[in-house]
Amino acid sequence: MEEEKIEVNNESKKFDFKKFDFKGFDYKKYLPYAGIALAVIVVLIILVSLLGGGPKKAVKGFVEGMNKQNASKIIKSVDFVGMSAWGYYYDEDDFSDEDYDEFIESYEEMSGDMDKNDLKESKEFLEETMEESFEEIDDTYKSYKMKIEKFKDVEELGKDLYAVDVKISMEAKPKDKDEADEIDESEVVTFVVYKNKVVYAGGIGF
């Protein structure tokens, strides 16, 4: 029996479904590999769902809350214990395994120490502060818009902990140009997300 030779190269080629001969394709020959292929597809789906619906979803919820000036929506996307544990102690660009272990230890300690009433009061205080800021924006600007332009990068810092770089644009037109300047700018902001909740937002919102 002549050995079948398979040539492999590193060039990525686009598959043309229109030119593929589905009727003449000998699918039985490849049945033994179907289980492996299915397993790979399942893993890819899981990875896409984790990256697409996890840290990115948390960031989307936060930015949408800012855009709609919806303080309660922002609060729902934030982990207050994680925000306290992260603080300004860590640099997501230079984050080590030791930093991760320290963050988790601080998070667990704070989770046990933080009183539910204190947590509730913290949420209420932040929500009131944000609503006051949004009222000030409405008094100053006749239009205001914040949106995500593009997700630049998602980096896993540790289990359930991600750094998400996202390009955000903001536009605002003042009611009185003598009182405030028009805003039309964009920048890349780094969010840190733990268990699908924002713990750091690059200074946006708080």
mmCIF file of C-alpha atoms in Angstrom:
data_model
loop_
_atom_site.group_PDB
_atom_site.id
_atom_site.type_symbol
_atom_site.label_atom_id
_atom_site.label_comp_id
_atom_site.label_asym_id
_atom_site.label_seq_id
_atom_site.Cartn_x
_atom_site.Cartn_y
_atom_site.Cartn_z
ATOM 1 C CA MET A 1 0.000 0.000 0.000
ATOM 2 C CA GLU A 2 1.351 3.367 -0.986
ATOM 3 C CA GLU A 3 1.857 5.646 1.963
ATOM 4 C CA GLU A 4 -0.209 8.812 1.804
ATOM 5 C CA LYS A 5 1.906 11.916 2.065
ATOM 6 C CA ILE A 6 0.584 15.021 3.734
ATOM 7 C CA GLU A 7 2.385 18.275 3.184
ATOM 8 C CA VAL A 8 2.191 20.839 5.932
ATOM 9 C CA ASN A 9 3.308 24.421 5.740
ATOM 10 C CA ASN A 10 2.985 27.362 8.058
ATOM 11 C CA GLU A 11 1.141 29.591 5.627
ATOM 12 C CA SER A 12 -2.461 30.341 6.469
ATOM 13 C CA LYS A 13 -4.783 29.906 3.478
ATOM 14 C CA LYS A 14 -8.409 30.886 3.194
ATOM 15 C CA PHE A 15 -10.688 27.910 2.555
ATOM 16 C CA ASP A 16 -12.953 28.333 -0.492
ATOM 17 C CA PHE A 17 -16.243 26.555 0.297
ATOM 18 C CA LYS A 18 -17.661 27.322 -3.152
ATOM 19 C CA LYS A 19 -14.960 25.310 -4.941
ATOM 20 C CA PHE A 20 -15.024 22.367 -2.539
ATOM 21 C CA ASP A 21 -16.411 19.082 -3.939
ATOM 22 C CA PHE A 22 -18.792 18.007 -1.174
ATOM 23 C CA LYS A 23 -20.353 15.191 -3.274
ATOM 24 C CA GLY A 24 -17.015 13.607 -4.039
ATOM 25 C CA PHE A 25 -15.616 14.000 -0.547
ATOM 26 C CA ASP A 26 -14.794 10.646 1.105
ATOM 27 C CA TYR A 27 -15.993 11.483 4.649
ATOM 28 C CA LYS A 28 -15.736 7.839 5.849
ATOM 29 C CA LYS A 29 -11.970 8.032 5.546
ATOM 30 C CA TYR A 30 -11.896 10.756 8.206
ATOM 31 C CA LEU A 31 -14.456 9.371 10.657
ATOM 32 C CA PRO A 32 -11.761 8.204 13.152
ATOM 33 C CA TYR A 33 -10.654 11.817 13.493
ATOM 34 C CA ALA A 34 -14.153 13.206 13.980
ATOM 35 C CA GLY A 35 -14.032 12.748 17.760
ATOM 36 C CA ILE A 36 -10.756 14.667 18.016
ATOM 37 C CA ALA A 37 -12.063 17.450 15.791
ATOM 38 C CA LEU A 38 -15.244 17.708 17.837
ATOM 39 C CA ALA A 39 -13.228 17.963 21.050
ATOM 40 C CA VAL A 40 -11.105 20.757 19.559
ATOM 41 C CA ILE A 41 -14.230 22.642 18.445
ATOM 42 C CA VAL A 42 -15.735 22.363 21.942
ATOM 43 C CA VAL A 43 -12.531 23.750 23.498
ATOM 44 C CA LEU A 44 -12.517 26.665 21.036
ATOM 45 C CA ILE A 45 -16.154 27.458 21.801
ATOM 46 C CA ILE A 46 -15.389 27.472 25.529
ATOM 47 C CA LEU A 47 -12.395 29.771 25.027
ATOM 48 C CA VAL A 48 -14.374 32.176 22.867
ATOM 49 C CA SER A 49 -17.207 32.260 25.401
ATOM 50 C CA LEU A 50 -14.784 32.924 28.238
ATOM 51 C CA LEU A 51 -13.024 35.774 26.464
ATOM 52 C CA GLY A 52 -16.059 37.143 24.646
ATOM 53 C CA GLY A 53 -18.629 36.840 27.421
ATOM 54 C CA GLY A 54 -16.397 37.152 30.472
ATOM 55 C CA PRO A 55 -13.936 40.009 30.980
ATOM 56 C CA LYS A 56 -15.056 41.785 27.803
ATOM 57 C CA LYS A 57 -18.687 41.613 28.889
ATOM 58 C CA ALA A 58 -17.800 43.165 32.247
ATOM 59 C CA VAL A 59 -16.002 46.043 30.540
ATOM 60 C CA LYS A 60 -18.896 46.522 28.096
ATOM 61 C CA GLY A 61 -21.334 46.738 31.009
ATOM 62 C CA PHE A 62 -19.184 49.329 32.748
ATOM 63 C CA VAL A 63 -18.726 51.533 29.669
ATOM 64 C CA GLU A 64 -22.399 51.234 28.699
ATOM 65 C CA GLY A 65 -23.295 52.358 32.212
ATOM 66 C CA MET A 66 -21.013 55.373 31.832
ATOM 67 C CA ASN A 67 -22.474 56.189 28.425
ATOM 68 C CA LYS A 68 -26.080 55.935 29.653
ATOM 69 C CA GLN A 69 -25.143 57.650 32.922
ATOM 70 C CA ASN A 70 -26.638 54.694 34.730
ATOM 71 C CA ALA A 71 -24.929 54.447 38.118
ATOM 72 C CA SER A 72 -26.702 51.235 39.144
ATOM 73 C CA LYS A 73 -25.515 49.484 35.952
ATOM 74 C CA ILE A 74 -21.945 50.503 36.713
ATOM 75 C CA ILE A 75 -22.260 49.289 40.300
ATOM 76 C CA LYS A 76 -23.431 45.875 39.061
ATOM 77 C CA SER A 77 -20.308 45.502 36.927
ATOM 78 C CA VAL A 78 -17.934 46.291 39.813
ATOM 79 C CA ASP A 79 -16.531 43.989 42.487
ATOM 80 C CA PHE A 80 -16.048 46.210 45.534
ATOM 81 C CA VAL A 81 -13.995 43.682 47.453
ATOM 82 C CA GLY A 82 -11.780 43.189 44.405
ATOM 83 C CA MET A 83 -11.508 46.944 43.927
ATOM 84 C CA SER A 84 -10.250 47.305 47.492
ATOM 85 C CA ALA A 85 -7.869 44.346 47.140
ATOM 86 C CA TRP A 86 -6.433 45.655 43.865
ATOM 87 C CA GLY A 87 -6.322 49.327 44.859
ATOM 88 C CA TYR A 88 -3.229 50.965 43.386
ATOM 89 C CA TYR A 89 -0.897 48.280 44.676
ATOM 90 C CA TYR A 90 -0.357 46.401 41.413
ATOM 91 C CA ASP A 91 0.882 47.103 37.927
ATOM 92 C CA GLU A 92 -0.946 44.993 35.362
ATOM 93 C CA ASP A 93 1.988 45.453 32.943
ATOM 94 C CA ASP A 94 4.406 43.925 35.442
ATOM 95 C CA PHE A 95 2.292 41.382 37.266
ATOM 96 C CA SER A 96 3.957 38.268 38.686
ATOM 97 C CA ASP A 97 2.721 34.973 40.109
ATOM 98 C CA GLU A 98 3.624 36.326 43.540
ATOM 99 C CA ASP A 99 1.447 39.381 42.899
ATOM 100 C CA TYR A 100 -1.427 37.116 41.944
ATOM 101 C CA ASP A 101 -1.088 35.040 45.107
ATOM 102 C CA GLU A 102 -0.948 38.226 47.170
ATOM 103 C CA PHE A 103 -4.037 39.645 45.448
ATOM 104 C CA ILE A 104 -6.031 36.445 46.041
ATOM 105 C CA GLU A 105 -4.948 36.362 49.693
ATOM 106 C CA SER A 106 -5.998 39.996 50.169
ATOM 107 C CA TYR A 107 -9.277 39.350 48.372
ATOM 108 C CA GLU A 108 -10.137 36.378 50.570
ATOM 109 C CA GLU A 109 -9.204 38.251 53.751
ATOM 110 C CA MET A 110 -11.271 41.270 52.772
ATOM 111 C CA SER A 111 -14.195 39.068 51.748
ATOM 112 C CA GLY A 112 -14.239 37.635 55.259
ATOM 113 C CA ASP A 113 -13.645 40.928 57.054
ATOM 114 C CA MET A 114 -15.939 43.233 55.089
ATOM 115 C CA ASP A 115 -19.260 43.731 56.797
ATOM 116 C CA LYS A 116 -22.349 43.461 54.572
ATOM 117 C CA ASN A 117 -23.701 46.751 55.889
ATOM 118 C CA ASP A 118 -20.381 48.484 55.178
ATOM 119 C CA LEU A 119 -20.415 47.035 51.663
ATOM 120 C CA LYS A 120 -23.979 48.240 51.114
ATOM 121 C CA GLU A 121 -23.085 51.714 52.365
ATOM 122 C CA SER A 122 -20.040 51.825 50.072
ATOM 123 C CA LYS A 123 -22.190 50.946 47.059
ATOM 124 C CA GLU A 124 -24.811 53.532 47.988
ATOM 125 C CA PHE A 125 -22.147 56.213 48.511
ATOM 126 C CA LEU A 126 -20.494 55.502 45.142
ATOM 127 C CA GLU A 127 -23.868 55.437 43.392
ATOM 128 C CA GLU A 128 -24.830 58.817 44.900
ATOM 129 C CA THR A 129 -21.434 60.286 43.959
ATOM 130 C CA MET A 130 -21.778 59.075 40.371
ATOM 131 C CA GLU A 131 -25.317 60.391 40.050
ATOM 132 C CA GLU A 132 -24.124 63.807 41.225
ATOM 133 C CA SER A 133 -21.339 63.700 38.616
ATOM 134 C CA PHE A 134 -23.826 62.743 35.903
ATOM 135 C CA GLU A 135 -26.093 65.628 36.929
ATOM 136 C CA GLU A 136 -23.135 67.974 36.591
ATOM 137 C CA ILE A 137 -22.440 66.564 33.115
ATOM 138 C CA ASP A 138 -26.074 67.142 32.104
ATOM 139 C CA ASP A 139 -25.899 70.722 33.401
ATOM 140 C CA THR A 140 -22.704 71.411 31.451
ATOM 141 C CA TYR A 141 -23.096 69.454 28.215
ATOM 142 C CA LYS A 142 -25.988 69.216 25.768
ATOM 143 C CA SER A 143 -24.707 65.870 24.467
ATOM 144 C CA TYR A 144 -22.437 63.230 25.928
ATOM 145 C CA LYS A 145 -21.334 59.897 24.499
ATOM 146 C CA MET A 146 -18.825 57.263 25.553
ATOM 147 C CA LYS A 147 -18.309 54.064 23.584
ATOM 148 C CA ILE A 148 -15.900 51.214 22.984
ATOM 149 C CA GLU A 149 -14.054 51.557 19.695
ATOM 150 C CA LYS A 150 -12.080 48.336 19.879
ATOM 151 C CA PHE A 151 -10.810 45.697 22.271
ATOM 152 C CA LYS A 152 -7.039 45.841 21.848
ATOM 153 C CA ASP A 153 -5.922 42.979 24.075
ATOM 154 C CA VAL A 154 -7.064 40.533 26.752
ATOM 155 C CA GLU A 155 -4.270 39.163 28.945
ATOM 156 C CA GLU A 156 -4.726 36.511 31.595
ATOM 157 C CA LEU A 157 -2.921 37.604 34.764
ATOM 158 C CA GLY A 158 -3.964 34.489 36.689
ATOM 159 C CA LYS A 159 -6.976 32.269 37.209
ATOM 160 C CA ASP A 160 -10.136 34.366 36.650
ATOM 161 C CA LEU A 161 -8.055 37.565 36.548
ATOM 162 C CA TYR A 162 -7.642 39.508 33.303
ATOM 163 C CA ALA A 163 -6.206 42.792 32.062
ATOM 164 C CA VAL A 164 -8.357 44.155 29.245
ATOM 165 C CA ASP A 165 -6.988 46.930 27.023
ATOM 166 C CA VAL A 166 -9.780 48.759 25.251
ATOM 167 C CA LYS A 167 -9.887 51.848 23.066
ATOM 168 C CA ILE A 168 -12.619 54.161 24.308
ATOM 169 C CA SER A 169 -13.876 57.313 22.637
ATOM 170 C CA MET A 170 -15.742 60.144 24.308
ATOM 171 C CA GLU A 171 -17.626 63.021 22.750
ATOM 172 C CA ALA A 172 -19.285 65.883 24.586
ATOM 173 C CA LYS A 173 -20.641 69.188 23.329
ATOM 174 C CA PRO A 174 -21.002 71.984 25.883
ATOM 175 C CA LYS A 175 -24.134 74.058 26.299
ATOM 176 C CA ASP A 176 -21.945 77.128 26.663
ATOM 177 C CA LYS A 177 -18.509 77.117 24.988
ATOM 178 C CA ASP A 178 -17.368 79.816 27.389
ATOM 179 C CA GLU A 179 -18.044 77.508 30.332
ATOM 180 C CA ALA A 180 -16.566 74.242 29.011
ATOM 181 C CA ASP A 181 -14.586 72.892 26.070
ATOM 182 C CA GLU A 182 -15.894 70.460 23.501
ATOM 183 C CA ILE A 183 -14.558 66.930 24.006
ATOM 184 C CA ASP A 184 -13.737 64.629 21.102
ATOM 185 C CA GLU A 185 -10.989 62.208 21.969
ATOM 186 C CA SER A 186 -10.112 58.557 22.379
ATOM 187 C CA GLU A 187 -7.557 56.618 24.378
ATOM 188 C CA VAL A 188 -6.625 53.088 25.333
ATOM 189 C CA VAL A 189 -7.716 52.277 28.877
ATOM 190 C CA THR A 190 -6.756 49.192 30.862
ATOM 191 C CA PHE A 191 -9.431 47.449 32.907
ATOM 192 C CA VAL A 192 -8.688 44.684 35.383
ATOM 193 C CA VAL A 193 -11.444 42.094 35.693
ATOM 194 C CA TYR A 194 -11.749 39.383 38.338
ATOM 195 C CA LYS A 195 -14.436 36.710 38.002
ATOM 196 C CA ASN A 196 -16.226 38.811 35.374
ATOM 197 C CA LYS A 197 -16.351 41.916 37.575
ATOM 198 C CA VAL A 198 -14.331 45.096 37.165
ATOM 199 C CA VAL A 199 -11.809 45.711 39.959
ATOM 200 C CA TYR A 200 -9.880 48.508 38.246
ATOM 201 C CA ALA A 201 -11.009 50.863 35.500
ATOM 202 C CA GLY A 202 -7.978 52.943 34.634
ATOM 203 C CA GLY A 203 -9.304 55.880 36.627
ATOM 204 C CA ILE A 204 -12.625 56.053 34.752
ATOM 205 C CA GLY A 205 -15.613 56.572 37.022
ATOM 206 C CA PHE A 206 -13.712 56.328 40.304
#
